[in-house]
Short mmCIF file of C-alpha atoms and ligand atoms in Angstrom, two decimals:
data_model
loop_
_atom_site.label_atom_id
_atom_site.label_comp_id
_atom_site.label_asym_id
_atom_site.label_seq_id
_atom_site.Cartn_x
_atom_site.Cartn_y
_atom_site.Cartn_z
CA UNK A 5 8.32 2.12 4.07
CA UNK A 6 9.35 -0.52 1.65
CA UNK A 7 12.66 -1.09 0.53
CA UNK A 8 12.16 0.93 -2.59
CA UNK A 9 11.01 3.97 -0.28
CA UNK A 10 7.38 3.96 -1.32
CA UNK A 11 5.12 3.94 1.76
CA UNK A 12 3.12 0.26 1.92
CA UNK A 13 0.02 0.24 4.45
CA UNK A 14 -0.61 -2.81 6.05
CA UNK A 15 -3.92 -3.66 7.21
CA UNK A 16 -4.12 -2.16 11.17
CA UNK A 17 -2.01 1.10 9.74
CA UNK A 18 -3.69 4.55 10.42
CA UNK A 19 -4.43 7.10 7.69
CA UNK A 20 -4.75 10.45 8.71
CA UNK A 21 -7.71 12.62 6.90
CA UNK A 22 -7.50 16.28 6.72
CA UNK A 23 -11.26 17.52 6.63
CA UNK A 24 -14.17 16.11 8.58
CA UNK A 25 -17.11 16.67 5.92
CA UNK A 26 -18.80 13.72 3.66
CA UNK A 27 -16.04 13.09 1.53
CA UNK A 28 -13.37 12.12 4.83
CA UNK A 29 -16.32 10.10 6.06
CA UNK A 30 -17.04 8.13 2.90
CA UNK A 31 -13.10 7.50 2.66
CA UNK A 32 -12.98 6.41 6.24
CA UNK A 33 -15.39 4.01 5.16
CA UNK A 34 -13.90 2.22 2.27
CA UNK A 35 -10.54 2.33 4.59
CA UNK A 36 -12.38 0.35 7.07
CA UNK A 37 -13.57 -2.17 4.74
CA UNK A 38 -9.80 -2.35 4.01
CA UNK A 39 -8.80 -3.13 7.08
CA UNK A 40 -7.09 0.59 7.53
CA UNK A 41 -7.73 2.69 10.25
CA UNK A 42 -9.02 6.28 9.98
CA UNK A 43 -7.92 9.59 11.70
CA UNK A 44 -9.68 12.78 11.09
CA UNK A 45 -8.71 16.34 11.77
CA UNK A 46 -11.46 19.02 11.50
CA UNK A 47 -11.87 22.18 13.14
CA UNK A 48 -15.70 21.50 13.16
CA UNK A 49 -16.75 19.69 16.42
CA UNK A 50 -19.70 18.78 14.14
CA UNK A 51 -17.80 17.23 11.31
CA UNK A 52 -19.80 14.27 9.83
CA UNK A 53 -16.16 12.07 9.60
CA UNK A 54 -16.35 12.18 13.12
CA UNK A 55 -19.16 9.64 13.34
CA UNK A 56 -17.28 7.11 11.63
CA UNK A 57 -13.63 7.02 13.34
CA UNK A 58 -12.24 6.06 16.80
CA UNK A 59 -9.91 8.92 16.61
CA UNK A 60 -10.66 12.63 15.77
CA UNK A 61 -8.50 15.63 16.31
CA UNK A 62 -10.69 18.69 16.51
CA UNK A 63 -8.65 21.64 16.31
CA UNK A 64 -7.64 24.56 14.19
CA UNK A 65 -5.47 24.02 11.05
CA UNK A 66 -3.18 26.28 12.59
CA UNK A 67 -3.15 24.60 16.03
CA UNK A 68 1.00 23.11 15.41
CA UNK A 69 0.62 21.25 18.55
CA UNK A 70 -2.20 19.43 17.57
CA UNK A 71 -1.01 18.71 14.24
CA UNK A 72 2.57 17.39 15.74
CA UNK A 73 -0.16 15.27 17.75
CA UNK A 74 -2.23 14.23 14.81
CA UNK A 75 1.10 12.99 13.01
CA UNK A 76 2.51 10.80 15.44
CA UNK A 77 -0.99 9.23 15.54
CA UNK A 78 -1.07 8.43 11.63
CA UNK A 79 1.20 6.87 9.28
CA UNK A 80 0.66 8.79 6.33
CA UNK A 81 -1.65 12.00 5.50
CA UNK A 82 -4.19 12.75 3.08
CA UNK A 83 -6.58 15.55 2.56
CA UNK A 84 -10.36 16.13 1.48
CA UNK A 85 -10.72 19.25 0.57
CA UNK A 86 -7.77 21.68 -1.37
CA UNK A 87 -7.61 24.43 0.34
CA UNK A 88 -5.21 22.75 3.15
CA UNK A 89 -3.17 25.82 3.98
CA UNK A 90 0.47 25.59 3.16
CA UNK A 91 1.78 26.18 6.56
CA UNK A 92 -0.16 22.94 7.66
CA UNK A 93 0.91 20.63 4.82
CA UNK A 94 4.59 21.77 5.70
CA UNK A 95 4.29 20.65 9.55
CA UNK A 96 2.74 17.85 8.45
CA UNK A 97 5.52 16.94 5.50
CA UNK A 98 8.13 17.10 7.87
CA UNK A 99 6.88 14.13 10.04
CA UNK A 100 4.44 11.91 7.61
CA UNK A 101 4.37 11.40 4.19
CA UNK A 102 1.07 14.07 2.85
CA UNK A 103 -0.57 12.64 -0.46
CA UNK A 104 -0.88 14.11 -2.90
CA UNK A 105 2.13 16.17 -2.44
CA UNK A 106 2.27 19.89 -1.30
CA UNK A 107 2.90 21.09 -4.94
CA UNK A 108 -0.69 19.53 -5.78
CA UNK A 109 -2.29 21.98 -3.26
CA UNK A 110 -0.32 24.89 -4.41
CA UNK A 111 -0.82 24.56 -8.12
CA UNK A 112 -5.00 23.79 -7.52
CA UNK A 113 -5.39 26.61 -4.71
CA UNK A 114 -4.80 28.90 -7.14
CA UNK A 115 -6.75 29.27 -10.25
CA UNK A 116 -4.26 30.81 -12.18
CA UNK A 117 -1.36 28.64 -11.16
CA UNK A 118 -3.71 25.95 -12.12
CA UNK A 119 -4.45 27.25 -15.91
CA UNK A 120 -0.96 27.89 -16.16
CA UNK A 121 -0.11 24.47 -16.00
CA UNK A 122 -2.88 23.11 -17.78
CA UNK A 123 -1.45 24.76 -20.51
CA UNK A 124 2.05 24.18 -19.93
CA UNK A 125 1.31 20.67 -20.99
CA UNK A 126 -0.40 21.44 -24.06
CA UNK A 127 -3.97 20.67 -22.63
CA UNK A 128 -6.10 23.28 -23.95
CA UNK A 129 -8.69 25.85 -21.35
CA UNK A 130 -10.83 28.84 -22.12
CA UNK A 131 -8.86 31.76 -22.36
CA UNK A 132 -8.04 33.52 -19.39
CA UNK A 133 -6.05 36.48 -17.95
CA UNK A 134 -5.18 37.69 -14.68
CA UNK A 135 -6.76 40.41 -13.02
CA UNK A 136 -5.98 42.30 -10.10
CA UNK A 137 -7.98 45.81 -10.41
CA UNK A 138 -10.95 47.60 -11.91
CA UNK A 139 -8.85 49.02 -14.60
CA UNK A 140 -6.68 45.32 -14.71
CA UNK A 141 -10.39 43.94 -15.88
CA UNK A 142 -11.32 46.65 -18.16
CA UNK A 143 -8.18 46.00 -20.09
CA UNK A 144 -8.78 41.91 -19.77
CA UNK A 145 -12.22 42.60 -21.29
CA UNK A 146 -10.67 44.17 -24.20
CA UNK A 147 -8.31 41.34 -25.12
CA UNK A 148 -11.11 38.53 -24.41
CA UNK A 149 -14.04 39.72 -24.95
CA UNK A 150 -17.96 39.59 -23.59
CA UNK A 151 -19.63 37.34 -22.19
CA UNK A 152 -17.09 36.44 -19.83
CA UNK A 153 -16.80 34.83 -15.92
CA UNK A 154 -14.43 36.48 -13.66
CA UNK A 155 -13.47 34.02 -10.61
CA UNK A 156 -11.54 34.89 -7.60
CA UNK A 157 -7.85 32.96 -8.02
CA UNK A 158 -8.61 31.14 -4.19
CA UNK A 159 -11.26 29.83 -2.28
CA UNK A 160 -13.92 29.44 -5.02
CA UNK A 161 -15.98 27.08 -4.94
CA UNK A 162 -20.30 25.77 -6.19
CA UNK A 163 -20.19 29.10 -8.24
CA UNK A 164 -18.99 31.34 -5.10
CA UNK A 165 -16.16 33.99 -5.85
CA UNK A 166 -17.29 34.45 -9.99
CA UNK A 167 -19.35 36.26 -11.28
CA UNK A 168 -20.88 36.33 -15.21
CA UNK A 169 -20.26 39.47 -17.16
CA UNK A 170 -22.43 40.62 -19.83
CA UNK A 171 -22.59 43.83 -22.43
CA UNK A 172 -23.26 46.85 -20.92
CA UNK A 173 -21.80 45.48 -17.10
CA UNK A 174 -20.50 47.84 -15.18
CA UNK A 175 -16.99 46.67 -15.10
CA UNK A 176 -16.57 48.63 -11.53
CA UNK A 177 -19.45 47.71 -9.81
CA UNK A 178 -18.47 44.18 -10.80
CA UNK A 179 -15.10 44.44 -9.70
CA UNK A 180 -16.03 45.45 -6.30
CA UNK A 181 -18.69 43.05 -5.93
CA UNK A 182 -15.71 40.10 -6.24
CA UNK A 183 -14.32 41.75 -2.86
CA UNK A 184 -11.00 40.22 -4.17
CA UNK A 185 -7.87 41.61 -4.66
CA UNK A 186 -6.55 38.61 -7.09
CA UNK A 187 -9.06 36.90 -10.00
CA UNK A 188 -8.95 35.84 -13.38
CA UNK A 189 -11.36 36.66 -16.13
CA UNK A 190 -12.32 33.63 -18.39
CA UNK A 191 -13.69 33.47 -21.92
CA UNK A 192 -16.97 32.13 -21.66
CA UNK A 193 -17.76 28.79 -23.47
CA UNK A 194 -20.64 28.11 -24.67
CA UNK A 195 -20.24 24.46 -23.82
CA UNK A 196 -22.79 21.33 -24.85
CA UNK A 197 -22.36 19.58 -21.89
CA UNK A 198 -20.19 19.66 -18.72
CA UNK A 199 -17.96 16.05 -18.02
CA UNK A 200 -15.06 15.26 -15.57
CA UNK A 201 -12.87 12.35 -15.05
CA UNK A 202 -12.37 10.44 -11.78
CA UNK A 203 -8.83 9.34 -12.14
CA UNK A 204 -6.46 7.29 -9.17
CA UNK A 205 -2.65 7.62 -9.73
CA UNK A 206 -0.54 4.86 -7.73
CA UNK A 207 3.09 5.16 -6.24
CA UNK A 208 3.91 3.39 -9.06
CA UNK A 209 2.69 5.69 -11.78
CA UNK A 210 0.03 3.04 -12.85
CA UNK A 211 -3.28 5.47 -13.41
CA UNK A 212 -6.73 4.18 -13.87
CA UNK A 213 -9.92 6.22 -14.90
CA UNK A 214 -12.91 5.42 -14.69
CA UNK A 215 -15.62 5.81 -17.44
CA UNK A 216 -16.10 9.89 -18.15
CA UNK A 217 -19.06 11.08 -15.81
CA UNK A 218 -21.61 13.78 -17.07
CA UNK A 219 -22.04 16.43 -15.13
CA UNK A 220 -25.66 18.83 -14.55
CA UNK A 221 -25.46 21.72 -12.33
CA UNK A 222 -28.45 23.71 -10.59
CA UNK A 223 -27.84 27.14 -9.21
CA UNK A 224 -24.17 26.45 -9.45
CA UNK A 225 -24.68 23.52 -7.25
CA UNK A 226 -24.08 19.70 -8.51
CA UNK A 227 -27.40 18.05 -8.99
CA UNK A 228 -26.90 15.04 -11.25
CA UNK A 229 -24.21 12.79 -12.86
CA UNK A 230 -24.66 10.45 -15.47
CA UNK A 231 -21.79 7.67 -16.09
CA UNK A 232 -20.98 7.00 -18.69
CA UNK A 233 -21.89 10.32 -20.32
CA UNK A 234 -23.08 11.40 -23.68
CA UNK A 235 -19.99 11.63 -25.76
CA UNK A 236 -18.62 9.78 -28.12
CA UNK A 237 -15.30 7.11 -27.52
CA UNK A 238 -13.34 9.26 -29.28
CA UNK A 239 -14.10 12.28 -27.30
CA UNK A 240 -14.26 10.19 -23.76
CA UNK A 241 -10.92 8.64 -24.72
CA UNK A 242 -9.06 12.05 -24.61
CA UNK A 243 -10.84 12.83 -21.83
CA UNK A 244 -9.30 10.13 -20.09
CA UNK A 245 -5.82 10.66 -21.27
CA UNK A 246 -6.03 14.39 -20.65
CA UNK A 247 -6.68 13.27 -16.88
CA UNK A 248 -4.22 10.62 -16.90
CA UNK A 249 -1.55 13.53 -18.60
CA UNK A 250 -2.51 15.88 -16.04
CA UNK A 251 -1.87 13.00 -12.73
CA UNK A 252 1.33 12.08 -14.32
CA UNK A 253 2.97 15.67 -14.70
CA UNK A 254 2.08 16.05 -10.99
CA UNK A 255 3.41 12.75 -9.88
CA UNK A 256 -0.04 12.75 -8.56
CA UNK A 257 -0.45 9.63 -5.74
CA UNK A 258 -4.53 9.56 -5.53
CA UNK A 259 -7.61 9.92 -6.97
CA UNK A 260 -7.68 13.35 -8.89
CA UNK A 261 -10.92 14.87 -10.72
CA UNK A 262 -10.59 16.93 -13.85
CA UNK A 263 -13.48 19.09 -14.78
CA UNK A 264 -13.69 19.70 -19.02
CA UNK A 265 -16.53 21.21 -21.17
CA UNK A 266 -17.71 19.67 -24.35
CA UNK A 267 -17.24 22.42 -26.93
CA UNK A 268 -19.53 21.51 -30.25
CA UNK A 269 -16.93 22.65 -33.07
CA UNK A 270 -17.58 22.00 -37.00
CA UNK A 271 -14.95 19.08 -37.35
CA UNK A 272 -16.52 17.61 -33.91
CA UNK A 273 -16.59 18.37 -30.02
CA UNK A 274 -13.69 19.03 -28.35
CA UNK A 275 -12.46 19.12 -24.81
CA UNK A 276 -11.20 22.46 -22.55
CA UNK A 277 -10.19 22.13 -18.94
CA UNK A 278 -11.77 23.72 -16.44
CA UNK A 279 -10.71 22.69 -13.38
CA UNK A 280 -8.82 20.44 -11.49
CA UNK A 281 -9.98 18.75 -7.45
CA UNK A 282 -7.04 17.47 -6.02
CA UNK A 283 -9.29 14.83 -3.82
CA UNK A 284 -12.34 12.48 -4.17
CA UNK A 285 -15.33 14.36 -6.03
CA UNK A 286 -19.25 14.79 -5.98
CA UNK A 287 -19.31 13.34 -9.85
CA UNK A 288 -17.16 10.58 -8.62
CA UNK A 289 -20.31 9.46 -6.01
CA UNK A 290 -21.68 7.18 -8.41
CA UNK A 291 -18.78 5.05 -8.39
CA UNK A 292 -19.85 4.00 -4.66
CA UNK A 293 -22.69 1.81 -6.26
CA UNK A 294 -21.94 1.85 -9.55
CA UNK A 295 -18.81 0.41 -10.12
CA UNK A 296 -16.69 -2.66 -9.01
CA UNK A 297 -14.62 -0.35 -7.05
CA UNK A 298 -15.53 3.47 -5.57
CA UNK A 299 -13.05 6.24 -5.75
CA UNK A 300 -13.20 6.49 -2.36
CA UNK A 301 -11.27 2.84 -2.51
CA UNK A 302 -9.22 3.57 -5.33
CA UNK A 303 -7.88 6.77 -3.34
CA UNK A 304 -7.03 4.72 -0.02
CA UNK A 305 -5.49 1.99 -2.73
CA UNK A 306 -3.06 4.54 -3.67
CA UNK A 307 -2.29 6.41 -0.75
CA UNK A 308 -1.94 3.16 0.73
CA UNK A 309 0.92 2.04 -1.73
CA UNK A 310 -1.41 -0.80 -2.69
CA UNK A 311 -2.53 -2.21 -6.19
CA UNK A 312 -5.24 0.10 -7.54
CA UNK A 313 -8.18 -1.50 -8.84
CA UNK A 314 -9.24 -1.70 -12.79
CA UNK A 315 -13.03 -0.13 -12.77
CA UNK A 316 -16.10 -2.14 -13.98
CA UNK A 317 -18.96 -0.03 -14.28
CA UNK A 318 -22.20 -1.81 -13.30
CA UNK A 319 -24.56 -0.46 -15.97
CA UNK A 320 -25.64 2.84 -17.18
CA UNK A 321 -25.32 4.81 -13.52
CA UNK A 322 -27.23 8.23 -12.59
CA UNK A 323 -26.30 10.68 -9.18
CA UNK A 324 -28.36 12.73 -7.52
CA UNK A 325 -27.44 15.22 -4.84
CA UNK A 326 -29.84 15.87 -1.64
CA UNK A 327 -29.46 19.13 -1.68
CA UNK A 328 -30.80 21.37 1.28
CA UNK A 329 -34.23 20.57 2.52
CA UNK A 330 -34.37 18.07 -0.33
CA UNK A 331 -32.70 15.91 2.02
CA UNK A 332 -36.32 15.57 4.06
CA UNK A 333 -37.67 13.43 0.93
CA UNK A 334 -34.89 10.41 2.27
CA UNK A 335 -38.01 8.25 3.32
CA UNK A 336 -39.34 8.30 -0.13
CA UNK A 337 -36.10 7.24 -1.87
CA UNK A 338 -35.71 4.48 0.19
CA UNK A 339 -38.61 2.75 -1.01
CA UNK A 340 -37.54 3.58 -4.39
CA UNK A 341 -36.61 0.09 -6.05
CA UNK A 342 -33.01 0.09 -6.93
CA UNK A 343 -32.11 3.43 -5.71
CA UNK A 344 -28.86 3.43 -2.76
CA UNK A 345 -29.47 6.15 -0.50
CA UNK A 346 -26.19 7.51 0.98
CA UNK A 347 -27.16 10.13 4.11
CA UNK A 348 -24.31 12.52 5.48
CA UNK A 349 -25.25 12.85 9.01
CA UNK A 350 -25.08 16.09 8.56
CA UNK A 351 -27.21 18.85 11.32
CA UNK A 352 -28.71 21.79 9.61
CA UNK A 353 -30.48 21.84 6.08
CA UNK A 354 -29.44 24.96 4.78
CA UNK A 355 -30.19 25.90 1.05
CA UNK A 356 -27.02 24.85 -1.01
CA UNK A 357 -26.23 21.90 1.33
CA UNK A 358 -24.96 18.49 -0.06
CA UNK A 359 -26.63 16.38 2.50
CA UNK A 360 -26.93 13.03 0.88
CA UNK A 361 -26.71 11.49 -2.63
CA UNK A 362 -29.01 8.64 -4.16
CA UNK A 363 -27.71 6.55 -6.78
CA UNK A 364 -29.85 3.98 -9.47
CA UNK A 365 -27.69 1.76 -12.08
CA UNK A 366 -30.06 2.21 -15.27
CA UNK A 367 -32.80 3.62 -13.41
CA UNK A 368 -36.07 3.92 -15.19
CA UNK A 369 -37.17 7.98 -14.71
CA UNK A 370 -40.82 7.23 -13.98
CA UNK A 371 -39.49 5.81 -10.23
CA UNK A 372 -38.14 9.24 -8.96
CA UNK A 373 -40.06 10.35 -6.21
P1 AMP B 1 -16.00 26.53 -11.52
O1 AMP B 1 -16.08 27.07 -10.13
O2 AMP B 1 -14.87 27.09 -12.30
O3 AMP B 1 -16.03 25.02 -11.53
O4 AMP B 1 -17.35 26.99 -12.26
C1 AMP B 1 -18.63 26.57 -11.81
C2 AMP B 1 -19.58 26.40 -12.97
O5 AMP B 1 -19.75 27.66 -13.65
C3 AMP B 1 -19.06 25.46 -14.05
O6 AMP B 1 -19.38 24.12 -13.73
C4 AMP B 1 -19.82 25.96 -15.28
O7 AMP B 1 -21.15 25.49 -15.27
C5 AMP B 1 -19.84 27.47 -15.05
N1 AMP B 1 -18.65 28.07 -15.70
C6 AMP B 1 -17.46 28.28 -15.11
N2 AMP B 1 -16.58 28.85 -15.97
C7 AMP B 1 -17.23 29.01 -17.14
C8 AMP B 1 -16.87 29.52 -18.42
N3 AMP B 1 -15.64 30.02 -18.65
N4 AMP B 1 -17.80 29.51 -19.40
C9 AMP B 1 -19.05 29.02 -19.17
N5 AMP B 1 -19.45 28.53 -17.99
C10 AMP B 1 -18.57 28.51 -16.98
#
């Protein structure tokens, strides 16, 4: 701790990671090349974070005794995935410093909580209500209307937990189907094109964004970013400050991602929230290659109490997830001129699994395999 009170790594410290999948192991890395040590905790004795650390703690969330362990091993926390429960963040709080802080998690656990807030700050999102029966989303429908998306409040995630509802559903059937006693039902917007914005919040309030990514999904799944995307300055600008809005009023310490649609509207597009990752994200990959710094960096930066970095981007930048079996063409992109080919280390291919990423500054589309 400094004098001020802020927490200040110094090279040799040890940063404690909750979450052993690719995005602990790609900020393990940029911590090494920092000179900052890495611990991860994961329940999964096949966590790919593992491969890259001395130290590893495998053991349940709510193991206490390994967490007490885990604490005195680290000098301050940090998490890669939201759903940390709350009982573990609180053992943890009480020994280390956890960034973000524990009211991050509980406002982004919970979708509701989360549009709430958005709103509280005068950020617009599709209109929502919450829902916790069959007759609770009969009565939702009425007041928002069809087509809509109903979404579990937790644990959602790559399209799991929501479903799309149509004319003519059967409201029941749906209902059931969500096997969820808590959702929301959501407007659904007919967006042009799906952004978010990778922003890092220091201990000093300092935020720094970096150039609005473009997001295209495939069954739900991430497939491809494009940085910068397709929107104007104007639009991209208030993208950025909606992010940078959003990190402040949570006195964020991190890198954040804030997921918006591009609504086309008569006087111009405009932005609507749709969700907010408390951590390092997919669309952020492309920053790892295609930037002067990667938000893997910029999140150790902050957490470490250290000077975040201002962003160059390196040219026009595209992502592309390995997803699944996908991951078996890896021989072909590497011959691919220009492409980076990032592998997870991960075991088993199974459909819907982010197993790598490839990224090409201004790639040329006739090179994909
Ligand atoms: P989410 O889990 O909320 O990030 O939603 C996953 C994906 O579903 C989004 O990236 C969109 O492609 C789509 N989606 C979610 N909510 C809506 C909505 N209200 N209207 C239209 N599409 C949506």
């Amino acid at each position: 701790m400094t004098a001020s009170g802020l927490l200040k790594l110094k090279p040799g410290d040890t940063i404690g990671i909750l979450g052993g999948g690719q995005l602990g192991r790609m900020l393990a890395l940029a911590a090494a090349r920092l000179g900052l040590r890495c611990q991860v905790f994961s329940p999964d004795p096949d966590s790919p974070a593992f491969d890259v650390v001395q130290y590893a703690t495998c053991a349940e969330y709510a193991d206490v005794e390994a967490l007490e362990l885990f604490a005195a091993d680290v000098d301050v926390v940090t998490y890669e995935f939201e759903n940390v429960p709350a009982a573990t963040a609180m053992v943890l709080s009480a020994r280390r410093p956890v960034l973000p802080n524990h009211k991050v998690l509980e406002i982004t656990q919970d979708r509701l909580a989360e549009k709430d807030f958005v709103n509280s700050l005068g950020i617009a999102t599709a209109p929502y209500a919450d829902v916790a029966s069959a007759a609770g989303l009969r009565a939702a429908i009425t007041t928002i209307g069809l087509p809509a998306v109903v979404k579990t409040r937790r644990f959602g995630y790559d399209g799991k937990g929501q479903a799309m509802l149509r004319e003519g559903v059967d409201i029941d059937a749906a209902w059931t189907d969500l096997e969820t006693k808590s959702a929301i039902l959501e407007g659904f917007v007919p967006f042009e094109r799906e952004i978010s914005v990778i922003a890092a919040r220091g201990a000093d309030g300092q935020v720094e964004c970096f150039d609005v990514t473009e997001n295209e999904h495939r069954d739900h799944i991430l497939k491809h970013s494009h940085a910068p995307a397709r929107i104007p300055e104007t639009l991209a600008e208030q993208a950025r400050s909606i992010a940078t809005r959003i990190a402040t009023a949570l006195d964020y310490i991190g890198v954040l991602a804030v997921e918006m649609f591009v609504v086309p509207g008569e006087r111009g597009p405009t932005l609507l929230v749709n969700e907010i990752a408390p951590r390092v994200h997919n669309s952020g990959h492309w920053t790892l290659d295609g930037a002067s710094v990667s938000q893997f960096e910029q999140h150790i930066r902050a957490i470490a109490g250290w000077p975040l970095a201002k962003p160059v981007r390196h040219g026009a930048v595209t992502m592309t997830n390995l997803i699944g079996d996908e991951v078996n063409d890896y021989t072909r992109w590497l011959m691919v001129p220009g492409a980076t080919v990032h592998l997870y280390g991960k075991g088993a291919a199974r459909p819907g699994r982010k197993m790598g990423h490839v990224t090409e500054v201004a790639p040329p589309t006739s090179r994909k395999p």
